[in-house]
JSON list of C-alpha atoms in Angstrom, two decimals:
[
{"chain": "A", "resi": 1, "resn": "MET", "atom": "CA", "xyz": [-3.54, 41.50, -99.29]},
{"chain": "A", "resi": 2, "resn": "SER", "atom": "CA", "xyz": [-3.88, 41.99, -103.02]},
{"chain": "A", "resi": 3, "resn": "ALA", "atom": "CA", "xyz": [-7.04, 42.49, -105.02]},
{"chain": "A", "resi": 4, "resn": "PRO", "atom": "CA", "xyz": [-7.70, 42.08, -108.72]},
{"chain": "A", "resi": 5, "resn": "LEU", "atom": "CA", "xyz": [-7.59, 45.18, -110.94]},
{"chain": "A", "resi": 6, "resn": "ILE", "atom": "CA", "xyz": [-10.82, 44.03, -112.60]},
{"chain": "A", "resi": 7, "resn": "VAL", "atom": "CA", "xyz": [-13.13, 41.08, -112.02]},
{"chain": "A", "resi": 8, "resn": "LEU", "atom": "CA", "xyz": [-15.23, 39.99, -115.00]},
{"chain": "A", "resi": 9, "resn": "VAL", "atom": "CA", "xyz": [-18.63, 38.35, -114.53]},
{"chain": "A", "resi": 10, "resn": "GLY", "atom": "CA", "xyz": [-21.31, 37.36, -116.99]},
{"chain": "A", "resi": 11, "resn": "PRO", "atom": "CA", "xyz": [-22.96, 34.40, -118.69]},
{"chain": "A", "resi": 12, "resn": "MET", "atom": "CA", "xyz": [-21.14, 31.59, -120.44]},
{"chain": "A", "resi": 13, "resn": "GLY", "atom": "CA", "xyz": [-19.97, 32.56, -123.90]},
{"chain": "A", "resi": 14, "resn": "VAL", "atom": "CA", "xyz": [-20.06, 36.33, -123.29]},
{"chain": "A", "resi": 15, "resn": "GLY", "atom": "CA", "xyz": [-16.31, 36.63, -123.85]},
{"chain": "A", "resi": 16, "resn": "LYS", "atom": "CA", "xyz": [-14.92, 36.89, -120.32]},
{"chain": "A", "resi": 17, "resn": "SER", "atom": "CA", "xyz": [-11.78, 34.92, -121.26]},
{"chain": "A", "resi": 18, "resn": "THR", "atom": "CA", "xyz": [-11.12, 36.80, -124.50]},
{"chain": "A", "resi": 19, "resn": "VAL", "atom": "CA", "xyz": [-11.81, 40.24, -123.03]},
{"chain": "A", "resi": 20, "resn": "GLY", "atom": "CA", "xyz": [-9.98, 39.33, -119.82]},
{"chain": "A", "resi": 21, "resn": "GLN", "atom": "CA", "xyz": [-6.82, 38.45, -121.72]},
{"chain": "A", "resi": 22, "resn": "LEU", "atom": "CA", "xyz": [-7.06, 41.67, -123.76]},
{"chain": "A", "resi": 23, "resn": "LEU", "atom": "CA", "xyz": [-7.59, 43.72, -120.58]},
{"chain": "A", "resi": 24, "resn": "ALA", "atom": "CA", "xyz": [-4.57, 42.06, -118.95]},
{"chain": "A", "resi": 25, "resn": "GLU", "atom": "CA", "xyz": [-2.40, 42.89, -121.98]},
{"chain": "A", "resi": 26, "resn": "ARG", "atom": "CA", "xyz": [-3.59, 46.51, -122.06]},
{"chain": "A", "resi": 27, "resn": "LEU", "atom": "CA", "xyz": [-3.06, 46.95, -118.32]},
{"chain": "A", "resi": 28, "resn": "GLY", "atom": "CA", "xyz": [0.28, 45.13, -118.21]},
{"chain": "A", "resi": 29, "resn": "ALA", "atom": "CA", "xyz": [-1.18, 42.71, -115.67]},
{"chain": "A", "resi": 30, "resn": "GLY", "atom": "CA", "xyz": [-1.67, 38.98, -115.27]},
{"chain": "A", "resi": 31, "resn": "TYR", "atom": "CA", "xyz": [-4.83, 37.13, -116.28]},
{"chain": "A", "resi": 32, "resn": "ARG", "atom": "CA", "xyz": [-6.56, 34.40, -114.30]},
{"chain": "A", "resi": 33, "resn": "ASP", "atom": "CA", "xyz": [-9.76, 32.42, -114.90]},
{"chain": "A", "resi": 34, "resn": "THR", "atom": "CA", "xyz": [-11.35, 30.53, -112.00]},
{"chain": "A", "resi": 35, "resn": "ASP", "atom": "CA", "xyz": [-12.80, 27.90, -114.36]},
{"chain": "A", "resi": 36, "resn": "GLU", "atom": "CA", "xyz": [-9.26, 27.21, -115.62]},
{"chain": "A", "resi": 37, "resn": "ASP", "atom": "CA", "xyz": [-8.08, 26.99, -111.99]},
{"chain": "A", "resi": 38, "resn": "ILE", "atom": "CA", "xyz": [-10.69, 24.28, -111.31]},
{"chain": "A", "resi": 39, "resn": "VAL", "atom": "CA", "xyz": [-9.83, 22.32, -114.47]},
{"chain": "A", "resi": 40, "resn": "THR", "atom": "CA", "xyz": [-6.11, 22.46, -113.64]},
{"chain": "A", "resi": 41, "resn": "ALA", "atom": "CA", "xyz": [-6.63, 21.45, -110.01]},
{"chain": "A", "resi": 42, "resn": "ARG", "atom": "CA", "xyz": [-8.98, 18.57, -110.83]},
{"chain": "A", "resi": 43, "resn": "GLY", "atom": "CA", "xyz": [-7.41, 17.44, -114.10]},
{"chain": "A", "resi": 44, "resn": "ARG", "atom": "CA", "xyz": [-10.89, 17.22, -115.65]},
{"chain": "A", "resi": 45, "resn": "THR", "atom": "CA", "xyz": [-13.18, 19.46, -117.64]},
{"chain": "A", "resi": 46, "resn": "ILE", "atom": "CA", "xyz": [-16.00, 21.33, -115.97]},
{"chain": "A", "resi": 47, "resn": "ALA", "atom": "CA", "xyz": [-18.49, 19.25, -117.98]},
{"chain": "A", "resi": 48, "resn": "GLU", "atom": "CA", "xyz": [-16.89, 16.05, -116.58]},
{"chain": "A", "resi": 49, "resn": "ILE", "atom": "CA", "xyz": [-17.07, 17.39, -113.03]},
{"chain": "A", "resi": 50, "resn": "PHE", "atom": "CA", "xyz": [-20.75, 18.28, -113.53]},
{"chain": "A", "resi": 51, "resn": "VAL", "atom": "CA", "xyz": [-21.57, 14.82, -114.90]},
{"chain": "A", "resi": 52, "resn": "ASP", "atom": "CA", "xyz": [-19.48, 12.80, -112.44]},
{"chain": "A", "resi": 53, "resn": "GLU", "atom": "CA", "xyz": [-19.92, 14.79, -109.23]},
{"chain": "A", "resi": 54, "resn": "GLY", "atom": "CA", "xyz": [-22.97, 16.98, -109.82]},
{"chain": "A", "resi": 55, "resn": "GLU", "atom": "CA", "xyz": [-23.57, 20.70, -109.86]},
{"chain": "A", "resi": 56, "resn": "ALA", "atom": "CA", "xyz": [-23.40, 21.09, -106.06]},
{"chain": "A", "resi": 57, "resn": "ALA", "atom": "CA", "xyz": [-19.88, 19.61, -105.95]},
{"chain": "A", "resi": 58, "resn": "PHE", "atom": "CA", "xyz": [-18.79, 21.85, -108.81]},
{"chain": "A", "resi": 59, "resn": "ARG", "atom": "CA", "xyz": [-20.25, 24.95, -107.10]},
{"chain": "A", "resi": 60, "resn": "ALA", "atom": "CA", "xyz": [-18.28, 24.12, -103.91]},
{"chain": "A", "resi": 61, "resn": "LEU", "atom": "CA", "xyz": [-15.07, 23.89, -105.98]},
{"chain": "A", "resi": 62, "resn": "GLU", "atom": "CA", "xyz": [-15.98, 27.13, -107.74]},
{"chain": "A", "resi": 63, "resn": "LYS", "atom": "CA", "xyz": [-16.61, 28.97, -104.46]},
{"chain": "A", "resi": 64, "resn": "GLU", "atom": "CA", "xyz": [-13.17, 27.99, -103.16]},
{"chain": "A", "resi": 65, "resn": "ALA", "atom": "CA", "xyz": [-11.47, 28.85, -106.48]},
{"chain": "A", "resi": 66, "resn": "VAL", "atom": "CA", "xyz": [-13.04, 32.32, -106.48]},
{"chain": "A", "resi": 67, "resn": "ARG", "atom": "CA", "xyz": [-12.13, 32.93, -102.81]},
{"chain": "A", "resi": 68, "resn": "SER", "atom": "CA", "xyz": [-8.50, 31.96, -103.48]},
{"chain": "A", "resi": 69, "resn": "ALA", "atom": "CA", "xyz": [-8.23, 33.98, -106.68]},
{"chain": "A", "resi": 70, "resn": "LEU", "atom": "CA", "xyz": [-9.69, 37.12, -105.09]},
{"chain": "A", "resi": 71, "resn": "ALA", "atom": "CA", "xyz": [-7.17, 36.85, -102.25]},
{"chain": "A", "resi": 72, "resn": "GLU", "atom": "CA", "xyz": [-4.13, 36.01, -104.40]},
{"chain": "A", "resi": 73, "resn": "HIS", "atom": "CA", "xyz": [-4.50, 37.64, -107.82]},
{"chain": "A", "resi": 74, "resn": "ASP", "atom": "CA", "xyz": [-3.78, 41.31, -108.54]},
{"chain": "A", "resi": 75, "resn": "GLY", "atom": "CA", "xyz": [-4.47, 41.34, -112.29]},
{"chain": "A", "resi": 76, "resn": "VAL", "atom": "CA", "xyz": [-7.58, 40.64, -114.35]},
{"chain": "A", "resi": 77, "resn": "LEU", "atom": "CA", "xyz": [-9.81, 37.87, -113.02]},
{"chain": "A", "resi": 78, "resn": "ALA", "atom": "CA", "xyz": [-12.62, 36.12, -114.92]},
{"chain": "A", "resi": 79, "resn": "LEU", "atom": "CA", "xyz": [-15.22, 34.18, -112.94]},
{"chain": "A", "resi": 80, "resn": "GLY", "atom": "CA", "xyz": [-17.31, 31.29, -114.21]},
{"chain": "A", "resi": 81, "resn": "GLY", "atom": "CA", "xyz": [-20.83, 32.17, -115.30]},
{"chain": "A", "resi": 82, "resn": "GLY", "atom": "CA", "xyz": [-22.48, 30.75, -112.18]},
{"chain": "A", "resi": 83, "resn": "ALA", "atom": "CA", "xyz": [-19.98, 31.95, -109.56]},
{"chain": "A", "resi": 84, "resn": "ILE", "atom": "CA", "xyz": [-22.30, 34.80, -108.54]},
{"chain": "A", "resi": 85, "resn": "LEU", "atom": "CA", "xyz": [-24.98, 32.32, -107.44]},
{"chain": "A", "resi": 86, "resn": "ASP", "atom": "CA", "xyz": [-23.20, 31.92, -104.10]},
{"chain": "A", "resi": 87, "resn": "ALA", "atom": "CA", "xyz": [-24.05, 34.59, -101.51]},
{"chain": "A", "resi": 88, "resn": "ASP", "atom": "CA", "xyz": [-20.60, 34.36, -99.87]},
{"chain": "A", "resi": 89, "resn": "THR", "atom": "CA", "xyz": [-18.96, 34.91, -103.26]},
{"chain": "A", "resi": 90, "resn": "ARG", "atom": "CA", "xyz": [-21.17, 37.94, -103.92]},
{"chain": "A", "resi": 91, "resn": "ALA", "atom": "CA", "xyz": [-20.16, 39.33, -100.51]},
{"chain": "A", "resi": 92, "resn": "LEU", "atom": "CA", "xyz": [-16.47, 38.86, -101.39]},
{"chain": "A", "resi": 93, "resn": "LEU", "atom": "CA", "xyz": [-17.04, 40.91, -104.56]},
{"chain": "A", "resi": 94, "resn": "THR", "atom": "CA", "xyz": [-18.22, 43.90, -102.54]},
{"chain": "A", "resi": 95, "resn": "GLY", "atom": "CA", "xyz": [-15.71, 46.70, -102.97]},
{"chain": "A", "resi": 96, "resn": "GLN", "atom": "CA", "xyz": [-14.07, 45.04, -105.98]},
{"chain": "A", "resi": 97, "resn": "ARG", "atom": "CA", "xyz": [-14.02, 46.60, -109.45]},
{"chain": "A", "resi": 98, "resn": "VAL", "atom": "CA", "xyz": [-16.49, 44.21, -111.12]},
{"chain": "A", "resi": 99, "resn": "VAL", "atom": "CA", "xyz": [-17.51, 44.45, -114.79]},
{"chain": "A", "resi": 100, "resn": "TYR", "atom": "CA", "xyz": [-20.61, 42.54, -115.87]},
{"chain": "A", "resi": 101, "resn": "LEU", "atom": "CA", "xyz": [-20.33, 41.64, -119.55]},
{"chain": "A", "resi": 102, "resn": "SER", "atom": "CA", "xyz": [-23.89, 41.28, -120.83]},
{"chain": "A", "resi": 103, "resn": "MET", "atom": "CA", "xyz": [-25.47, 39.90, -124.00]},
{"chain": "A", "resi": 104, "resn": "ASP", "atom": "CA", "xyz": [-28.91, 38.88, -125.23]},
{"chain": "A", "resi": 105, "resn": "VAL", "atom": "CA", "xyz": [-29.93, 35.36, -126.25]},
{"chain": "A", "resi": 106, "resn": "GLU", "atom": "CA", "xyz": [-29.44, 35.97, -129.99]},
{"chain": "A", "resi": 107, "resn": "GLU", "atom": "CA", "xyz": [-25.84, 37.01, -129.35]},
{"chain": "A", "resi": 108, "resn": "ALA", "atom": "CA", "xyz": [-25.39, 33.93, -127.13]},
{"chain": "A", "resi": 109, "resn": "VAL", "atom": "CA", "xyz": [-26.61, 31.70, -129.96]},
{"chain": "A", "resi": 110, "resn": "LYS", "atom": "CA", "xyz": [-24.18, 33.31, -132.40]},
{"chain": "A", "resi": 111, "resn": "ARG", "atom": "CA", "xyz": [-21.21, 33.03, -130.04]},
{"chain": "A", "resi": 112, "resn": "THR", "atom": "CA", "xyz": [-21.66, 29.63, -128.46]},
{"chain": "A", "resi": 113, "resn": "GLY", "atom": "CA", "xyz": [-24.05, 27.87, -130.77]},
{"chain": "A", "resi": 114, "resn": "LEU", "atom": "CA", "xyz": [-25.47, 27.01, -127.33]},
{"chain": "A", "resi": 115, "resn": "ASN", "atom": "CA", "xyz": [-23.74, 23.66, -127.66]},
{"chain": "A", "resi": 116, "resn": "ALA", "atom": "CA", "xyz": [-24.03, 20.58, -125.49]},
{"chain": "A", "resi": 117, "resn": "ALA", "atom": "CA", "xyz": [-20.47, 21.00, -124.15]},
{"chain": "A", "resi": 118, "resn": "ARG", "atom": "CA", "xyz": [-22.13, 23.48, -121.81]},
{"chain": "A", "resi": 119, "resn": "PRO", "atom": "CA", "xyz": [-23.66, 21.16, -119.20]},
{"chain": "A", "resi": 120, "resn": "LEU", "atom": "CA", "xyz": [-26.42, 23.52, -118.09]},
{"chain": "A", "resi": 121, "resn": "LEU", "atom": "CA", "xyz": [-27.64, 23.95, -121.68]},
{"chain": "A", "resi": 122, "resn": "ALA", "atom": "CA", "xyz": [-27.83, 20.33, -122.81]},
{"chain": "A", "resi": 123, "resn": "VAL", "atom": "CA", "xyz": [-31.58, 20.28, -123.54]},
{"chain": "A", "resi": 124, "resn": "ASN", "atom": "CA", "xyz": [-33.43, 23.14, -125.32]},
{"chain": "A", "resi": 125, "resn": "PRO", "atom": "CA", "xyz": [-30.47, 25.53, -125.12]},
{"chain": "A", "resi": 126, "resn": "ARG", "atom": "CA", "xyz": [-32.29, 28.78, -126.01]},
{"chain": "A", "resi": 127, "resn": "LYS", "atom": "CA", "xyz": [-34.98, 28.24, -123.39]},
{"chain": "A", "resi": 128, "resn": "GLN", "atom": "CA", "xyz": [-32.44, 27.16, -120.77]},
{"chain": "A", "resi": 129, "resn": "TRP", "atom": "CA", "xyz": [-30.17, 30.13, -121.53]},
{"chain": "A", "resi": 130, "resn": "ARG", "atom": "CA", "xyz": [-33.12, 32.52, -121.10]},
{"chain": "A", "resi": 131, "resn": "GLU", "atom": "CA", "xyz": [-34.09, 30.84, -117.82]},
{"chain": "A", "resi": 132, "resn": "LEU", "atom": "CA", "xyz": [-30.50, 30.97, -116.54]},
{"chain": "A", "resi": 133, "resn": "MET", "atom": "CA", "xyz": [-30.32, 34.67, -117.36]},
{"chain": "A", "resi": 134, "resn": "GLU", "atom": "CA", "xyz": [-33.68, 35.38, -115.69]},
{"chain": "A", "resi": 135, "resn": "ALA", "atom": "CA", "xyz": [-32.31, 33.71, -112.55]},
{"chain": "A", "resi": 136, "resn": "ARG", "atom": "CA", "xyz": [-28.87, 35.33, -112.71]},
{"chain": "A", "resi": 137, "resn": "ARG", "atom": "CA", "xyz": [-29.17, 38.80, -114.32]},
{"chain": "A", "resi": 138, "resn": "HIS", "atom": "CA", "xyz": [-30.06, 40.55, -111.04]},
{"chain": "A", "resi": 139, "resn": "LEU", "atom": "CA", "xyz": [-27.11, 38.84, -109.32]},
{"chain": "A", "resi": 140, "resn": "TYR", "atom": "CA", "xyz": [-24.67, 39.99, -112.01]},
{"chain": "A", "resi": 141, "resn": "GLU", "atom": "CA", "xyz": [-26.10, 43.49, -111.66]},
{"chain": "A", "resi": 142, "resn": "GLU", "atom": "CA", "xyz": [-25.89, 43.31, -107.85]},
{"chain": "A", "resi": 143, "resn": "VAL", "atom": "CA", "xyz": [-22.11, 42.68, -107.87]},
{"chain": "A", "resi": 144, "resn": "ALA", "atom": "CA", "xyz": [-21.28, 44.92, -110.83]},
{"chain": "A", "resi": 145, "resn": "THR", "atom": "CA", "xyz": [-19.48, 48.23, -110.61]},
{"chain": "A", "resi": 146, "resn": "ALA", "atom": "CA", "xyz": [-20.16, 48.62, -114.34]},
{"chain": "A", "resi": 147, "resn": "VAL", "atom": "CA", "xyz": [-22.19, 46.84, -117.01]},
{"chain": "A", "resi": 148, "resn": "VAL", "atom": "CA", "xyz": [-20.76, 46.56, -120.53]},
{"chain": "A", "resi": 149, "resn": "ALA", "atom": "CA", "xyz": [-23.00, 45.26, -123.32]},
{"chain": "A", "resi": 150, "resn": "THR", "atom": "CA", "xyz": [-21.13, 43.00, -125.72]},
{"chain": "A", "resi": 151, "resn": "ASP", "atom": "CA", "xyz": [-23.83, 42.58, -128.38]},
{"chain": "A", "resi": 152, "resn": "GLY", "atom": "CA", "xyz": [-22.50, 43.39, -131.85]},
{"chain": "A", "resi": 153, "resn": "ARG", "atom": "CA", "xyz": [-19.14, 44.55, -130.49]},
{"chain": "A", "resi": 154, "resn": "THR", "atom": "CA", "xyz": [-15.68, 43.18, -131.18]},
{"chain": "A", "resi": 155, "resn": "PRO", "atom": "CA", "xyz": [-13.56, 41.98, -128.25]},
{"chain": "A", "resi": 156, "resn": "GLU", "atom": "CA", "xyz": [-11.41, 45.11, -128.70]},
{"chain": "A", "resi": 157, "resn": "GLU", "atom": "CA", "xyz": [-14.49, 47.37, -128.47]},
{"chain": "A", "resi": 158, "resn": "VAL", "atom": "CA", "xyz": [-15.68, 45.57, -125.35]},
{"chain": "A", "resi": 159, "resn": "THR", "atom": "CA", "xyz": [-12.20, 45.85, -123.80]},
{"chain": "A", "resi": 160, "resn": "ARG", "atom": "CA", "xyz": [-12.10, 49.62, -124.45]},
{"chain": "A", "resi": 161, "resn": "ALA", "atom": "CA", "xyz": [-15.63, 50.01, -123.01]},
{"chain": "A", "resi": 162, "resn": "ALA", "atom": "CA", "xyz": [-14.65, 48.03, -119.90]},
{"chain": "A", "resi": 163, "resn": "LEU", "atom": "CA", "xyz": [-11.54, 50.17, -119.34]},
{"chain": "A", "resi": 164, "resn": "ASP", "atom": "CA", "xyz": [-13.61, 53.32, -119.78]},
{"chain": "A", "resi": 165, "resn": "ALA", "atom": "CA", "xyz": [-16.35, 52.03, -117.47]},
{"chain": "A", "resi": 166, "resn": "VAL", "atom": "CA", "xyz": [-13.95, 51.48, -114.58]},
{"chain": "A", "resi": 167, "resn": "GLU", "atom": "CA", "xyz": [-11.73, 54.41, -115.52]},
{"chain": "A", "resi": 168, "resn": "LEU", "atom": "CA", "xyz": [-8.48, 52.44, -115.80]},
{"chain": "A", "resi": 169, "resn": "LYS", "atom": "CA", "xyz": [-5.64, 53.57, -118.03]},
{"chain": "A", "resi": 170, "resn": "GLU", "atom": "CA", "xyz": [-3.65, 51.25, -120.26]},
{"chain": "A", "resi": 171, "resn": "ALA", "atom": "CA", "xyz": [-0.10, 50.45, -119.18]}
]
């Protein structure tokens, strides 16, 4: 059974996809994103799934996508921002090399504009982002092997910090 080299967790817009792809390049490994897996499998955006089927249906799809990816992928794996909400998913992350990419609300505003394409932030995005982080921060920290702050850092700087944090060498 394979296991990912690194699993990235953190809030929407923190840069999991960008940093994940850079990590994969540096490590000579594949890159996989569970949100992309869901979109490909369903042929619809995550926002469409949320609107048409509801958050609970999306979370069930997400749980299965994460379980499959953890079992099948041996490169760099990025999880959706809410994947850590599920207790079974958090249990599956035990023993994995998990990097929590963190940022504060001002950085989130700069990076995402906290736009309405993010279904959980459709109304009063700053307030909702803060509330999401209050509910999730301890869960990200619970699963993390290492925490890497992304505020004011370039993707390359974050990538280097993540490699250093988990003591992996570039390929």
